[in-house]
């Protein structure tokens, strides 16, 4: 009887985890899908993808970037959102809205969020790349539908691949690509649970002000 109860408890916990994952788990799943898109459709000769890089802005604040695609055609800074339901928003709104099961939830405009990422990379790469060669891209994965007209750099699923490939003009050599990757790897904080936890704490403090 005890074993049966234990089995039921484990089954319930697994069901909760699989069918109602945490925001962090959803985010990681979304990021894995974007990585899979890149590995399948972007050739390694022209594109290098860096994933989950955290940089220190100052002593109290860090910024975490989901993906950075370094290419001959520019550097693409990707913010991933794994959302379901209807998505409402425009370029200028501070908050966007997700409508799911007749309930509405607000979340930060991902373009504004990614703007901070772009500014961070502009600072770190100021002696390597021109600001106009840094491109912001927002990718929604999951079963979501845009209910308002979105900017061209806000995309669903693997459509972001076509957006990145629409940039044809070569703006840097393979040597410069390598230098950018080395600079970012050197400046990034060590990937660890401690780094992730510190980043979350910093965000909470920042938004509590």
PDB file of N, CA and C in Angstrom, residues 17-64:
ATOM      1  N   UNK A  17       4.966  18.608 -13.569  1.00  0.00           N
ATOM      2  CA  UNK A  17       6.177  19.131 -14.209  1.00  0.00           C
ATOM      3  C   UNK A  17       6.045  19.144 -15.725  1.00  0.00           C
ATOM      4  N   UNK A  18       5.474  18.081 -16.286  1.00  0.00           N
ATOM      5  CA  UNK A  18       5.381  17.960 -17.743  1.00  0.00           C
ATOM      6  C   UNK A  18       4.311  18.873 -18.318  1.00  0.00           C
ATOM      7  N   UNK A  19       3.136  18.892 -17.682  1.00  0.00           N
ATOM      8  CA  UNK A  19       2.006  19.612 -18.258  1.00  0.00           C
ATOM      9  C   UNK A  19       1.855  21.029 -17.730  1.00  0.00           C
ATOM     10  N   UNK A  20       2.525  21.359 -16.628  1.00  0.00           N
ATOM     11  CA  UNK A  20       2.452  22.723 -16.106  1.00  0.00           C
ATOM     12  C   UNK A  20       3.841  23.165 -15.643  1.00  0.00           C
ATOM     13  N   UNK A  21       4.784  23.216 -16.575  1.00  0.00           N
ATOM     14  CA  UNK A  21       6.163  23.533 -16.199  1.00  0.00           C
ATOM     15  C   UNK A  21       6.305  24.967 -15.727  1.00  0.00           C
ATOM     16  N   UNK A  22       7.363  25.218 -14.976  1.00  0.00           N
ATOM     17  CA  UNK A  22       7.626  26.567 -14.492  1.00  0.00           C
ATOM     18  C   UNK A  22       8.025  27.469 -15.648  1.00  0.00           C
ATOM     19  N   UNK A  23       7.994  28.778 -15.385  1.00  0.00           N
ATOM     20  CA  UNK A  23       8.387  29.742 -16.416  1.00  0.00           C
ATOM     21  C   UNK A  23       9.830  29.494 -16.859  1.00  0.00           C
ATOM     22  N   UNK A  24      10.695  29.156 -15.886  1.00  0.00           N
ATOM     23  CA  UNK A  24      12.095  28.895 -16.212  1.00  0.00           C
ATOM     24  C   UNK A  24      12.225  27.687 -17.132  1.00  0.00           C
ATOM     25  N   UNK A  25      11.456  26.625 -16.822  1.00  0.00           N
ATOM     26  CA  UNK A  25      11.501  25.417 -17.645  1.00  0.00           C
ATOM     27  C   UNK A  25      10.987  25.697 -19.048  1.00  0.00           C
ATOM     28  N   UNK A  26       9.883  26.441 -19.141  1.00  0.00           N
ATOM     29  CA  UNK A  26       9.344  26.815 -20.453  1.00  0.00           C
ATOM     30  C   UNK A  26      10.371  27.604 -21.248  1.00  0.00           C
ATOM     31  N   UNK A  27      11.035  28.528 -20.561  1.00  0.00           N
ATOM     32  CA  UNK A  27      12.039  29.344 -21.231  1.00  0.00           C
ATOM     33  C   UNK A  27      13.171  28.508 -21.791  1.00  0.00           C
ATOM     34  N   UNK A  28      13.653  27.548 -21.003  1.00  0.00           N
ATOM     35  CA  UNK A  28      14.750  26.690 -21.448  1.00  0.00           C
ATOM     36  C   UNK A  28      14.324  25.829 -22.634  1.00  0.00           C
ATOM     37  N   UNK A  29      13.070  25.348 -22.598  1.00  0.00           N
ATOM     38  CA  UNK A  29      12.574  24.551 -23.722  1.00  0.00           C
ATOM     39  C   UNK A  29      12.531  25.387 -24.993  1.00  0.00           C
ATOM     40  N   UNK A  30      12.071  26.625 -24.849  1.00  0.00           N
ATOM     41  CA  UNK A  30      12.018  27.521 -25.999  1.00  0.00           C
ATOM     42  C   UNK A  30      13.394  27.787 -26.570  1.00  0.00           C
ATOM     43  N   UNK A  31      14.357  28.006 -25.696  1.00  0.00           N
ATOM     44  CA  UNK A  31      15.727  28.269 -26.139  1.00  0.00           C
ATOM     45  C   UNK A  31      16.312  27.062 -26.872  1.00  0.00           C
ATOM     46  N   UNK A  32      15.992  25.865 -26.405  1.00  0.00           N
ATOM     47  CA  UNK A  32      16.484  24.656 -27.073  1.00  0.00           C
ATOM     48  C   UNK A  32      15.929  24.538 -28.487  1.00  0.00           C
ATOM     49  N   UNK A  33      14.677  24.977 -28.672  1.00  0.00           N
ATOM     50  CA  UNK A  33      14.083  24.924 -30.010  1.00  0.00           C
ATOM     51  C   UNK A  33      14.789  25.893 -30.953  1.00  0.00           C
ATOM     52  N   UNK A  34      15.126  27.067 -30.450  1.00  0.00           N
ATOM     53  CA  UNK A  34      15.840  28.045 -31.279  1.00  0.00           C
ATOM     54  C   UNK A  34      17.235  27.524 -31.632  1.00  0.00           C
ATOM     55  N   UNK A  35      17.902  26.899 -30.667  1.00  0.00           N
ATOM     56  CA  UNK A  35      19.220  26.306 -30.934  1.00  0.00           C
ATOM     57  C   UNK A  35      19.108  25.240 -32.017  1.00  0.00           C
ATOM     58  N   UNK A  36      18.052  24.418 -31.936  1.00  0.00           N
ATOM     59  CA  UNK A  36      17.839  23.368 -32.941  1.00  0.00           C
ATOM     60  C   UNK A  36      17.626  23.974 -34.326  1.00  0.00           C
ATOM     61  N   UNK A  37      16.855  25.068 -34.394  1.00  0.00           N
ATOM     62  CA  UNK A  37      16.661  25.756 -35.681  1.00  0.00           C
ATOM     63  C   UNK A  37      18.009  26.181 -36.261  1.00  0.00           C
ATOM     64  N   UNK A  38      18.829  26.801 -35.422  1.00  0.00           N
ATOM     65  CA  UNK A  38      20.121  27.321 -35.884  1.00  0.00           C
ATOM     66  C   UNK A  38      21.037  26.199 -36.361  1.00  0.00           C
ATOM     67  N   UNK A  39      21.110  25.131 -35.586  1.00  0.00           N
ATOM     68  CA  UNK A  39      21.997  24.023 -35.932  1.00  0.00           C
ATOM     69  C   UNK A  39      21.581  23.361 -37.243  1.00  0.00           C
ATOM     70  N   UNK A  40      20.289  23.382 -37.524  1.00  0.00           N
ATOM     71  CA  UNK A  40      19.775  22.735 -38.734  1.00  0.00           C
ATOM     72  C   UNK A  40      19.902  23.626 -39.968  1.00  0.00           C
ATOM     73  N   UNK A  41      19.715  24.936 -39.804  1.00  0.00           N
ATOM     74  CA  UNK A  41      19.561  25.803 -40.973  1.00  0.00           C
ATOM     75  C   UNK A  41      20.675  26.833 -41.186  1.00  0.00           C
ATOM     76  N   UNK A  42      21.550  27.040 -40.210  1.00  0.00           N
ATOM     77  CA  UNK A  42      22.621  28.027 -40.364  1.00  0.00           C
ATOM     78  C   UNK A  42      23.969  27.316 -40.466  1.00  0.00           C
ATOM     79  N   UNK A  43      24.668  27.517 -41.579  1.00  0.00           N
ATOM     80  CA  UNK A  43      25.934  26.808 -41.756  1.00  0.00           C
ATOM     81  C   UNK A  43      27.021  27.414 -40.871  1.00  0.00           C
ATOM     82  N   UNK A  44      27.865  26.555 -40.347  1.00  0.00           N
ATOM     83  CA  UNK A  44      28.890  26.959 -39.384  1.00  0.00           C
ATOM     84  C   UNK A  44      29.950  27.876 -39.999  1.00  0.00           C
ATOM     85  N   UNK A  45      30.093  27.845 -41.308  1.00  0.00           N
ATOM     86  CA  UNK A  45      31.099  28.684 -41.959  1.00  0.00           C
ATOM     87  C   UNK A  45      30.753  30.167 -41.834  1.00  0.00           C
ATOM     88  N   UNK A  46      29.471  30.472 -41.927  1.00  0.00           N
ATOM     89  CA  UNK A  46      29.035  31.869 -41.920  1.00  0.00           C
ATOM     90  C   UNK A  46      28.351  32.311 -40.634  1.00  0.00           C
ATOM     91  N   UNK A  47      27.973  31.360 -39.785  1.00  0.00           N
ATOM     92  CA  UNK A  47      27.216  31.700 -38.579  1.00  0.00           C
ATOM     93  C   UNK A  47      27.760  30.937 -37.369  1.00  0.00           C
ATOM     94  N   UNK A  48      27.912  31.657 -36.259  1.00  0.00           N
ATOM     95  CA  UNK A  48      28.271  31.035 -34.982  1.00  0.00           C
ATOM     96  C   UNK A  48      27.232  31.466 -33.959  1.00  0.00           C
ATOM     97  N   UNK A  49      26.640  30.512 -33.240  1.00  0.00           N
ATOM     98  CA  UNK A  49      25.615  30.853 -32.255  1.00  0.00           C
ATOM     99  C   UNK A  49      26.153  30.660 -30.843  1.00  0.00           C
ATOM    100  N   UNK A  50      26.005  31.696 -30.035  1.00  0.00           N
ATOM    101  CA  UNK A  50      26.402  31.677 -28.624  1.00  0.00           C
ATOM    102  C   UNK A  50      25.123  31.697 -27.800  1.00  0.00           C
ATOM    103  N   UNK A  51      25.016  30.814 -26.830  1.00  0.00           N
ATOM    104  CA  UNK A  51      23.763  30.651 -26.096  1.00  0.00           C
ATOM    105  C   UNK A  51      23.908  30.950 -24.610  1.00  0.00           C
ATOM    106  N   UNK A  52      22.900  31.637 -24.081  1.00  0.00           N
ATOM    107  CA  UNK A  52      22.782  31.881 -22.640  1.00  0.00           C
ATOM    108  C   UNK A  52      24.032  32.553 -22.065  1.00  0.00           C
ATOM    109  N   UNK A  53      24.297  33.750 -22.535  1.00  0.00           N
ATOM    110  CA  UNK A  53      25.439  34.519 -22.052  1.00  0.00           C
ATOM    111  C   UNK A  53      24.962  35.600 -21.081  1.00  0.00           C
ATOM    112  N   UNK A  54      25.607  35.657 -19.919  1.00  0.00           N
ATOM    113  CA  UNK A  54      25.280  36.659 -18.904  1.00  0.00           C
ATOM    114  C   UNK A  54      26.449  37.626 -18.757  1.00  0.00           C
ATOM    115  N   UNK A  55      26.139  38.920 -18.786  1.00  0.00           N
ATOM    116  CA  UNK A  55      27.174  39.947 -18.672  1.00  0.00           C
ATOM    117  C   UNK A  55      26.866  40.866 -17.497  1.00  0.00           C
ATOM    118  N   UNK A  56      27.910  41.330 -16.838  1.00  0.00           N
ATOM    119  CA  UNK A  56      27.740  42.272 -15.731  1.00  0.00           C
ATOM    120  C   UNK A  56      27.729  43.687 -16.288  1.00  0.00           C
ATOM    121  N   UNK A  57      26.648  44.421 -15.995  1.00  0.00           N
ATOM    122  CA  UNK A  57      26.532  45.814 -16.427  1.00  0.00           C
ATOM    123  C   UNK A  57      27.209  46.725 -15.411  1.00  0.00           C
ATOM    124  N   UNK A  58      26.909  46.475 -14.139  1.00  0.00           N
ATOM    125  CA  UNK A  58      27.573  47.175 -13.037  1.00  0.00           C
ATOM    126  C   UNK A  58      27.528  46.256 -11.821  1.00  0.00           C
ATOM    127  N   UNK A  59      27.870  46.768 -10.655  1.00  0.00           N
ATOM    128  CA  UNK A  59      27.941  45.921  -9.459  1.00  0.00           C
ATOM    129  C   UNK A  59      26.573  45.417  -9.011  1.00  0.00           C
ATOM    130  N   UNK A  60      25.515  46.097  -9.427  1.00  0.00           N
ATOM    131  CA  UNK A  60      24.169  45.722  -8.991  1.00  0.00           C
ATOM    132  C   UNK A  60      23.319  45.079 -10.085  1.00  0.00           C
ATOM    133  N   UNK A  61      23.795  45.057 -11.309  1.00  0.00           N
ATOM    134  CA  UNK A  61      22.927  44.620 -12.403  1.00  0.00           C
ATOM    135  C   UNK A  61      23.670  43.770 -13.432  1.00  0.00           C
ATOM    136  N   UNK A  62      22.994  42.709 -13.864  1.00  0.00           N
ATOM    137  CA  UNK A  62      23.500  41.857 -14.941  1.00  0.00           C
ATOM    138  C   UNK A  62      22.439  41.776 -16.033  1.00  0.00           C
ATOM    139  N   UNK A  63      22.852  41.346 -17.202  1.00  0.00           N
ATOM    140  CA  UNK A  63      21.893  41.116 -18.283  1.00  0.00           C
ATOM    141  C   UNK A  63      22.188  39.757 -18.893  1.00  0.00           C
ATOM    142  N   UNK A  64      21.122  39.025 -19.227  1.00  0.00           N
ATOM    143  CA  UNK A  64      21.278  37.668 -19.746  1.00  0.00           C
ATOM    144  C   UNK A  64      20.672  37.600 -21.145  1.00  0.00           C
TER     145      UNK A  64
END
